[in-house]
Coordinates of C-alpha atoms in Angstrom, one line a residue:
X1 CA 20.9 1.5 3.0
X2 CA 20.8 2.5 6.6
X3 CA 20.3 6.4 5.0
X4 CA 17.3 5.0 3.2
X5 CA 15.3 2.8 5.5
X6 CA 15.6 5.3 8.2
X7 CA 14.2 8.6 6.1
X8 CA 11.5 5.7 4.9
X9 CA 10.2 4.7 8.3
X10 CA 10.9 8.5 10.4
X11 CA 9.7 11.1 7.2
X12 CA 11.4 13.5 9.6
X13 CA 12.4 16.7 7.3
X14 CA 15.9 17.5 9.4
X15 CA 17.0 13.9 8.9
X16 CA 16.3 14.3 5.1
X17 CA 18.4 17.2 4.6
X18 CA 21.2 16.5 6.9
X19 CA 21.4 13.0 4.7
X20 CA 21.0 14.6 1.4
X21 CA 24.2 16.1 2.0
X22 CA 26.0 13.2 2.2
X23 CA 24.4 11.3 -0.9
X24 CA 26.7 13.1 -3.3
X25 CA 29.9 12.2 -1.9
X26 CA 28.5 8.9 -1.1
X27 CA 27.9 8.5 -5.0
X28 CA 31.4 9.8 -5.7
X29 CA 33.2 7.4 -3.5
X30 CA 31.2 4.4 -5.1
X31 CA 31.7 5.6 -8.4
X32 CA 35.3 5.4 -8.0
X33 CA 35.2 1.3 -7.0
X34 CA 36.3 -1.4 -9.4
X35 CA 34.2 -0.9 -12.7
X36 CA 34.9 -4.8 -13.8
X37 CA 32.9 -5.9 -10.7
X38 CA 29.0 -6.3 -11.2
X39 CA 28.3 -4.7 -8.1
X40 CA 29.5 -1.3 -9.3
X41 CA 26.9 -0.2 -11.3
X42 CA 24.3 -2.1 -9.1
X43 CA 25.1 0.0 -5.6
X44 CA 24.6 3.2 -7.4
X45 CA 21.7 1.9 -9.1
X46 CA 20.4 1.0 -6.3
X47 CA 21.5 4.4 -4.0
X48 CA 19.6 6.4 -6.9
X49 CA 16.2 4.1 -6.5
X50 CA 16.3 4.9 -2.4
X51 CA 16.8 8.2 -2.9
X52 CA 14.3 8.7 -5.8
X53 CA 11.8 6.7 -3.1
X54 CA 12.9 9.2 -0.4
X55 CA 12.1 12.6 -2.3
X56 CA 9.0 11.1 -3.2
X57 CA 8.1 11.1 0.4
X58 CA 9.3 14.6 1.1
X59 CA 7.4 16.1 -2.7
X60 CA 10.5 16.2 -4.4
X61 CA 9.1 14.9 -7.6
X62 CA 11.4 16.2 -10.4
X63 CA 14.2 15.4 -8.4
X64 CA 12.9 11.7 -8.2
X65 CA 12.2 11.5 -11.7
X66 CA 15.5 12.2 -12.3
X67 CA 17.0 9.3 -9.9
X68 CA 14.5 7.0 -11.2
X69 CA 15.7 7.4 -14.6
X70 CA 19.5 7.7 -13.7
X71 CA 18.5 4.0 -11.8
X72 CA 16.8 2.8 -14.7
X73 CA 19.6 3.7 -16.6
X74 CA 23.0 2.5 -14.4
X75 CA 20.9 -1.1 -14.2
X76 CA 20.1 -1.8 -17.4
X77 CA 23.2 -1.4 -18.4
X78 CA 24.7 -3.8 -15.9
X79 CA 22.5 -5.9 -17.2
X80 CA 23.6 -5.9 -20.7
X81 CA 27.2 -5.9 -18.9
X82 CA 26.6 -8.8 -16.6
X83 CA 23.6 -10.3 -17.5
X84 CA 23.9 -13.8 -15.2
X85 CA 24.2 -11.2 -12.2
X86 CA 21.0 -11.9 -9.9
X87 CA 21.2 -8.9 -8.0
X88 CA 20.1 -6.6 -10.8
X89 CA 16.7 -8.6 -11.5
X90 CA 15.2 -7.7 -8.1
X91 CA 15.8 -4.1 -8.7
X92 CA 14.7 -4.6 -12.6
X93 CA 11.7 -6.0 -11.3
X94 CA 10.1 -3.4 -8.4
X95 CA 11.1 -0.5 -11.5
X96 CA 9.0 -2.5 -14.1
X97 CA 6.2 -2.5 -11.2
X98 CA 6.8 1.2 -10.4
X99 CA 7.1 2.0 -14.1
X100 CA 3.9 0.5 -14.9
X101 CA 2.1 1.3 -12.3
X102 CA 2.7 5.6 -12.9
X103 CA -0.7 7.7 -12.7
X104 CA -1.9 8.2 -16.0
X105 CA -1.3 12.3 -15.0
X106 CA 2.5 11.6 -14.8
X107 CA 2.7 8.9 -17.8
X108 CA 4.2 11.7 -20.2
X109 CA 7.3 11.7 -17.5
X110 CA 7.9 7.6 -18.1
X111 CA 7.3 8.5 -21.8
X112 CA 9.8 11.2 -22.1
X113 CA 12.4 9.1 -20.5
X114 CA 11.7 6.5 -22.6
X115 CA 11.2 4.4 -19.2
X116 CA 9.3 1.1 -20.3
X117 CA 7.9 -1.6 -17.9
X118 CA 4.6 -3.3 -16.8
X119 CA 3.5 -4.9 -13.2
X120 CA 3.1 -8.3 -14.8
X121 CA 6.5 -8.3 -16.0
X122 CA 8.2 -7.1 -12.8
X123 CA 6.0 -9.8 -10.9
X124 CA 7.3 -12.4 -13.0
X125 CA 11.0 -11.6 -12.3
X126 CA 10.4 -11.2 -8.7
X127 CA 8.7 -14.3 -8.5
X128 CA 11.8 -16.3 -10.7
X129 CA 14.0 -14.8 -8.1
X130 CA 11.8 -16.1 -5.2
X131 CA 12.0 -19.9 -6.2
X132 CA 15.1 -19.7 -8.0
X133 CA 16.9 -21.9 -5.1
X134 CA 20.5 -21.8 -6.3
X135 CA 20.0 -17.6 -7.0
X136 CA 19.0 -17.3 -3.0
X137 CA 21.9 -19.5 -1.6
X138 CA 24.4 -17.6 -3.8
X139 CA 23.1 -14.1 -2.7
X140 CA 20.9 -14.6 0.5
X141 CA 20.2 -10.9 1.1
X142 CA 18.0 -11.3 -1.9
X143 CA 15.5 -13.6 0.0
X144 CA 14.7 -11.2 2.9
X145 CA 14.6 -8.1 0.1
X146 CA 12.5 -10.1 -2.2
X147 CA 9.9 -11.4 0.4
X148 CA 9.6 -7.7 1.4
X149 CA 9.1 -6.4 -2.2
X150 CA 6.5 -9.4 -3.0
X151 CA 4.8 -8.4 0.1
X152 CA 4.5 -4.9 -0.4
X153 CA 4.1 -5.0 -4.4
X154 CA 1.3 -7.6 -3.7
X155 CA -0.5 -5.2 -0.6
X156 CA -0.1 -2.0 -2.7
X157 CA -1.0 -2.7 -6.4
X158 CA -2.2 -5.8 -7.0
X159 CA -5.4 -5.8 -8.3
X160 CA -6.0 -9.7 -8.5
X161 CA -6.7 -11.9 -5.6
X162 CA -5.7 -14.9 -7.3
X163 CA -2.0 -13.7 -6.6
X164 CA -2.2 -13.8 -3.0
X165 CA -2.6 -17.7 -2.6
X166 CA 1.3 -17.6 -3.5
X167 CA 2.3 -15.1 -1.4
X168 CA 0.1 -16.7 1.5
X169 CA 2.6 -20.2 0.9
X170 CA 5.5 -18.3 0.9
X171 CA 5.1 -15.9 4.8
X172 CA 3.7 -18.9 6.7
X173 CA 6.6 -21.3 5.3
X174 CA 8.4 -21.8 9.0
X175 CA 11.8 -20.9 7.7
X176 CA 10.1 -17.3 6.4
X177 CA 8.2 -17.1 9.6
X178 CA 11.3 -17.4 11.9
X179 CA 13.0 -14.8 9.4
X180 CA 10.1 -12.2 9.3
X181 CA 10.0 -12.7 13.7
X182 CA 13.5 -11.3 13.9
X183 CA 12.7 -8.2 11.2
X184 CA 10.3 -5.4 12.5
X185 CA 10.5 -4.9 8.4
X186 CA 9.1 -7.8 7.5
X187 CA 6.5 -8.2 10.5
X188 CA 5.5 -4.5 8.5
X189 CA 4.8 -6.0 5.3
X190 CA 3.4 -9.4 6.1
X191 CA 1.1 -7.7 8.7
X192 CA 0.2 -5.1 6.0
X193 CA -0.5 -7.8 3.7
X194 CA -2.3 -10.3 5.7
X195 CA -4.8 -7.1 6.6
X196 CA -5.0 -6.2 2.8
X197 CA -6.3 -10.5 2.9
X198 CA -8.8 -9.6 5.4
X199 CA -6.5 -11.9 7.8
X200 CA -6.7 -9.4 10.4
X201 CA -5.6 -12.0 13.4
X202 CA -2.5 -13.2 11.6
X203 CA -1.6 -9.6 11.2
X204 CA -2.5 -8.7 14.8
X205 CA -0.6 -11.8 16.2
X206 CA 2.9 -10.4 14.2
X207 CA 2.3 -6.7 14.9
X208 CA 2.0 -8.2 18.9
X209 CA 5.4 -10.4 18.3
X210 CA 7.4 -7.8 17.2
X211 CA 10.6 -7.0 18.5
X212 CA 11.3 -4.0 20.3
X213 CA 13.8 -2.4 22.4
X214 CA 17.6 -0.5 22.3
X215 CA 18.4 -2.6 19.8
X216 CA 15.7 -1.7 16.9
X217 CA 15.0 1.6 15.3
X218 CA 12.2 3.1 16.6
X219 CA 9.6 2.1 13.8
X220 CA 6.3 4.1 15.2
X221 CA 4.2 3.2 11.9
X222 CA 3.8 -0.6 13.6
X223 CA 1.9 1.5 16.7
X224 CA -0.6 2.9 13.7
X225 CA -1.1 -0.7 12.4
X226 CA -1.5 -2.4 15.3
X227 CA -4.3 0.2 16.1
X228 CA -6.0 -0.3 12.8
X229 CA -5.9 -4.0 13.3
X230 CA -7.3 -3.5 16.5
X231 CA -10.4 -1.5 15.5
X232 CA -11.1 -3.7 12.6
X233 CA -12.3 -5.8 15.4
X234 CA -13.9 -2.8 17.2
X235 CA -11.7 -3.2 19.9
X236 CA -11.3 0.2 21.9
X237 CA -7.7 -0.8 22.8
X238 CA -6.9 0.4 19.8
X239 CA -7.5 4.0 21.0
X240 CA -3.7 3.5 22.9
X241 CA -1.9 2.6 19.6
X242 CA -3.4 5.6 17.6
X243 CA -2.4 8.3 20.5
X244 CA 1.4 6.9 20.8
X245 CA 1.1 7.3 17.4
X246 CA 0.4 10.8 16.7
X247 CA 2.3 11.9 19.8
X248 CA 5.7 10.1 18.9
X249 CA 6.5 10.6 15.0
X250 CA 7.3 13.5 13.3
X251 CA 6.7 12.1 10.1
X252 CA 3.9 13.2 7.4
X253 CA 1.9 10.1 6.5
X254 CA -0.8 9.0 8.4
X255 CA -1.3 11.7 11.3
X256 CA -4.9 12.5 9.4
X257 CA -5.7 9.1 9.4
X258 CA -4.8 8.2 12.8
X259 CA -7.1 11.1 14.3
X260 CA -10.2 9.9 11.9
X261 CA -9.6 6.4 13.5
X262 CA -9.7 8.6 17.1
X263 CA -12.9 9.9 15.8
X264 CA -14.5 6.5 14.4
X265 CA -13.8 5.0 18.1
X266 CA -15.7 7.9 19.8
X267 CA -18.5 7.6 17.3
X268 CA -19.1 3.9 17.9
X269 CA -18.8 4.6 21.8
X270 CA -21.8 7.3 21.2
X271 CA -19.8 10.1 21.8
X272 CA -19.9 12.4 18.9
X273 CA -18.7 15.3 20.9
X274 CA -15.5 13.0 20.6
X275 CA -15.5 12.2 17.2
X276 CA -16.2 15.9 16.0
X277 CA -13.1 17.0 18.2
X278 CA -10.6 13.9 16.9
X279 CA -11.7 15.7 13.2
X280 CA -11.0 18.6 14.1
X281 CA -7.2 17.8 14.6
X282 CA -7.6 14.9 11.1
X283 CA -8.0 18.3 9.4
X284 CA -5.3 21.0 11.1
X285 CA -2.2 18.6 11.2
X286 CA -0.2 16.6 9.0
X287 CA -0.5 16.3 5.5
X288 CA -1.9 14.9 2.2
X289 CA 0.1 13.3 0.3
X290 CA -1.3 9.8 0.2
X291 CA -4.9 8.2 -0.2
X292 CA -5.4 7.3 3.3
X293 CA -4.9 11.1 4.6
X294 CA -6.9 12.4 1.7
X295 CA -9.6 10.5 2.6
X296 CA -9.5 11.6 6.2
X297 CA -9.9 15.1 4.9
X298 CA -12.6 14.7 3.0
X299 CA -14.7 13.7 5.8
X300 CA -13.7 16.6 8.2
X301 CA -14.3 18.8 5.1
X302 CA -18.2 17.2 4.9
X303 CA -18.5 18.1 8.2
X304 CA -21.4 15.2 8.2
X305 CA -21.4 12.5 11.1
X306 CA -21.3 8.9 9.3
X307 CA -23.1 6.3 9.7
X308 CA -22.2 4.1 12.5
X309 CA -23.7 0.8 11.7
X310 CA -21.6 1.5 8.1
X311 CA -18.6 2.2 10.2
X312 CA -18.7 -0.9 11.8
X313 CA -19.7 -2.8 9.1
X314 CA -16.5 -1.2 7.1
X315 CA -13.9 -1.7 10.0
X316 CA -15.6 -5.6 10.1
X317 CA -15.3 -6.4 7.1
X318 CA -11.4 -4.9 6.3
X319 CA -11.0 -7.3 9.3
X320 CA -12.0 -10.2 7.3
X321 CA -15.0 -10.9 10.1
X322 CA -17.5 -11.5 7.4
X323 CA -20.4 -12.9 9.5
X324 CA -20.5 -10.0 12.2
X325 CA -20.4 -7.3 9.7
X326 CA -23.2 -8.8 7.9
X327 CA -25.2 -8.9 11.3
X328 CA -24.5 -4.9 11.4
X329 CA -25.4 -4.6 7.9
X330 CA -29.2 -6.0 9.0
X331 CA -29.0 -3.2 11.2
X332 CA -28.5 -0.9 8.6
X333 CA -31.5 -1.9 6.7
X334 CA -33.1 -0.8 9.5
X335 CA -32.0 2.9 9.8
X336 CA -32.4 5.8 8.1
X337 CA -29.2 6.4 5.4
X338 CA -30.1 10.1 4.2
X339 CA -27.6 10.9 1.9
X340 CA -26.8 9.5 -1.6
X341 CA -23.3 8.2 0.0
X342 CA -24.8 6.5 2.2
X343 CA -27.1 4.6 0.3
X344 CA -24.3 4.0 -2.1
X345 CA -22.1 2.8 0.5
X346 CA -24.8 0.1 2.2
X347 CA -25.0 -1.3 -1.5
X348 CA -21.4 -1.3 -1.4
X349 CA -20.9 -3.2 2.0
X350 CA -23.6 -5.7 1.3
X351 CA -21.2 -6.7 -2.4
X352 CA -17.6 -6.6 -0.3
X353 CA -18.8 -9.1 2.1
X354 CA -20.4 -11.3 -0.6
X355 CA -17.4 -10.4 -2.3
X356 CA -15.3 -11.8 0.5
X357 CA -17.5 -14.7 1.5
X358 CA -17.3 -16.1 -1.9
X359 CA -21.0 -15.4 -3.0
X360 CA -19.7 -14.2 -5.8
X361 CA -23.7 -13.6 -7.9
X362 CA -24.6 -11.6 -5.0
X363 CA -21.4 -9.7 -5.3
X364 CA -21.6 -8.9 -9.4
X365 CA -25.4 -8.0 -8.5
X366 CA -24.4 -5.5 -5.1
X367 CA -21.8 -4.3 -6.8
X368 CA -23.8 -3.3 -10.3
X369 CA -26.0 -1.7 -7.9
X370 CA -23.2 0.6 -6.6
X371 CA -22.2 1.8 -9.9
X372 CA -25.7 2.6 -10.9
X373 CA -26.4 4.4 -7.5
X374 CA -22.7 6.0 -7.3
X375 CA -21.3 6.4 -10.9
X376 CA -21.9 10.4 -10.9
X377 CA -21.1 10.7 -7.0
X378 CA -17.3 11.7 -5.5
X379 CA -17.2 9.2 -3.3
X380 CA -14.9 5.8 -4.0
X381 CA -17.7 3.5 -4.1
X382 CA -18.6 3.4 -7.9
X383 CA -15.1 3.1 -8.6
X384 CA -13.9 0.6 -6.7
X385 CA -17.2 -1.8 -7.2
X386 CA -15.9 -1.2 -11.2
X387 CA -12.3 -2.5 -10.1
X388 CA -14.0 -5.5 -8.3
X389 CA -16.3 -6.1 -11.1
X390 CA -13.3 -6.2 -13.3
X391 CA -11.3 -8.7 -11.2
X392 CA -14.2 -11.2 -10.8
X393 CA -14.5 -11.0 -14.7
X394 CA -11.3 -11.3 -15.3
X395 CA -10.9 -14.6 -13.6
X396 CA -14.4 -15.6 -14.9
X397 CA -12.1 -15.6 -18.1
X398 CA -14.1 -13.2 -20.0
X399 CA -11.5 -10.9 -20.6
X400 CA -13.4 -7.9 -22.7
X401 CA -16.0 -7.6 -19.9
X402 CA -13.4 -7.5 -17.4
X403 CA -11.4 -4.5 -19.7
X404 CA -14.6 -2.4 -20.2
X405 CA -14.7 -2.5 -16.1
X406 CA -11.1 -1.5 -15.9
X407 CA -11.9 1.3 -18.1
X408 CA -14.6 2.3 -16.3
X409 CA -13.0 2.6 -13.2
X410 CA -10.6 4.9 -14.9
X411 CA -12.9 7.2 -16.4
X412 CA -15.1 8.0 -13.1
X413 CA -14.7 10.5 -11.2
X414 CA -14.1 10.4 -7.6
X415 CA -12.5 12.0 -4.6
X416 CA -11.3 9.0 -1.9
X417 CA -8.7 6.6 -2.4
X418 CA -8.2 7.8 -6.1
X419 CA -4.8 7.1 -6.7
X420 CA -4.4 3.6 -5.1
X421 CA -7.7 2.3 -6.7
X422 CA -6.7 3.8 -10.2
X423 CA -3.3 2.0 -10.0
X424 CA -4.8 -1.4 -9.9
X425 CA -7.4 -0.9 -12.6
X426 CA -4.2 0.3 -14.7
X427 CA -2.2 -3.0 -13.4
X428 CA -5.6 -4.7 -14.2
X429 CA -5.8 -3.6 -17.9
X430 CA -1.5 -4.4 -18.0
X431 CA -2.7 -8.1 -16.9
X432 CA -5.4 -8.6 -19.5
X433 CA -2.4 -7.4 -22.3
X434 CA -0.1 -9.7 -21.4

């Protein structure tokens, strides 16, 4: 576990391979325990999910698909071995999710390995596990590993809102609150998911708490949240966070991303000197593997200044400060927007913070708009106002409007965010099914 969770948080290339050496003999020794116990097929079932989740991280995807399915495998049948064993539902559960939440571009790798599951059914059994009192008294790691998996699952592929009123209960219960204080894990995902909420102080206030020192792993992702917390409320301290950042991991994720938030900082302090120097390095280092880097090459690639008074507005409204970024948006309807993405995008702004405010006519109405400005454009817009579209349908209970947006979102085409706003129109679709 210790392996796992520190390839997870570093990325660092030597440490992969210096571990990978190990895993076999690891595997061997486990494999050799006492095959009457339920934990034997469990522990290798599980070693195989982390490292299918580690060579993911490092573009080993054949390999993964391989350990996924070797994981699939070792826990189903301790399942059908020991079916009253709790332990095996929690993994069970986060496959289902994974399973069902596979790009449509790799489905054919699920299908070939005859892996079946769907988010709403490895929700479900998360969720039994969570308020199944006697399951967490009898195996209390489970709580701390479940409350982590409901957190992320919840931040990363949800697609409906309604969900996160749970979830909400559960992380400011002052039990969980005392546990997630003590965990630099935990303070990750709550924080992740209380930003995802637009609860942008409750985030900030953990990511602040956190506890550091000799006695913690270094975990230099939380600098890169904090930072992104702080600029959602425009706060120039955030400027700190982003440069320990970049300077102290030697991971791949989110070194693009930090240097476009460098850039958006120097672009709403006037200086676009700044900005075009901070996208300079958010296109020559690290990589682009996931959404959030992508993104961040996309605009160096345009090599076109944004709009500022968008920028804001954006960073405002992730926060979940609805009233100010409206302000900035009455600003905006007061500049010049030149470009088709930019007159997509204040259409798109103007229906999240509806959206968020609980107008939800004017939301339906903005985000229409965006579809019928953005539908043949690259940018995320279109796409994601169809998701939005589909999960304010969906929970108007008119089902077959809510699938034709789904599908909608799925067929456009569209450069930013792709993957991660894809997943939830597919998770979205899985809900209406079941």
């Amino acid at each position: 576990y210790q392996d796992f969770l520190k390839l997870i948080i570093t990325e660092e290339e030597p440490l992969f391979e210096e571990l990978s050496a190990k895993r076999k003999s690891r595997l061997a020794a486990l494999d050799g325990g006492d095959k009457k116990s339920p934990w034997h097929l469990y522990v290798q079932a599980q070693v195989n999910l982390q490292w299918a989740f580690a060579r993911l991280k490092f573009g080993e995807y054949t390999t993964a698909a391989a350990e996924l399915n070797r994981a699939y495998r070792l826990i189903n049948q301790n399942h059908e071995l020991f079916p009253e064993f709790s332990p095996n539902q929690a993994l069970l559960g986060l496959m289902h999710i994974l399973i069902g939440s596979i790009p449509d571009r790799y489905r054919w790798i699920a299908q070939t390995l005859s892996l079946h599951g769907s988010y709403n059914e490895g929700l479900t059994t998360l969720k039994r596990l969570l308020n199944n009192r006697e399951i967490v008294d009898r195996y209390p790691f489970l709580h701390a590993e479940v409350i982590f998996l409901m957190s992320f699952v919840t931040s990363n592929f949800s697609p409906f809102p309604d969900e996160s009123a749970g979830m909400v209960r559960l992380l400011e219960n002052s039990q969980t609150q005392e546990m997630i204080l003590q965990s630099p894990l935990l303070i990750y995902a709550s924080a992740a998911f209380y930003m995802q909420q637009g609860s942008n102080d409750k985030a900030l206030r953990l990511l602040t708490l956190r506890p550091e020192g000799s006695r913690y792993f270094p975990f230099h992702y939380l600098e890169y949240l904090t930072g992104v917390a702080r600029l959602n409320k425009l706060d120039p301290g955030a400027r700190l966070h982003f440069l320990r950042f970049v300077v102290s991991f030697r991971g791949r994720n989110f070194i693009r991303s930090a240097y476009q938030r460098l850039a958006w900082i120097e672009l709403i302090n006037n200086n676009r000197e700044g900005y075009l120097s901070y996208m300079k390095s958010a296109s020559l280092r690290g990589f682009t593997d996931i959404d959030s880097d992508k993104q961040a090459q996309l605009e160096a690639n345009r090599q076109t200044i944004p709009s500022v008074v968008l920028l804001k507005a954006r960073l405002l409204t992730d926060g979940g400060y609805y009233g100010k970024a409206l302000e900035e948006m009455k600003a905006a309807a007061k500049t010049m927007l030149e470009t088709p993405c930019d007159k997509t995008e204040y259409s798109y702004r103007l229906a999240r913070i509806h959206h968020k405010s609980g107008n939800t006519a004017e939301a339906i109405s903005y985000y229409k708009g965006t579809i019928d400005r953005g539908k043949t454009l690259t940018c995320y817009f279109a796409a994601n106002s169809a998701l939005q579209l589909g999960n304010l349908y969906r929970m108007k209970g008119d089902r077959k409007t809510a699938a034709a947006y789904y599908n909608l979102c799925l067929d456009l085409e569209f450069d930013e965010y792709r993957n991660s706003i894809q997943q939830k129109a597919r998770a979205g679709l899985s809900g209406l099914k079941n």
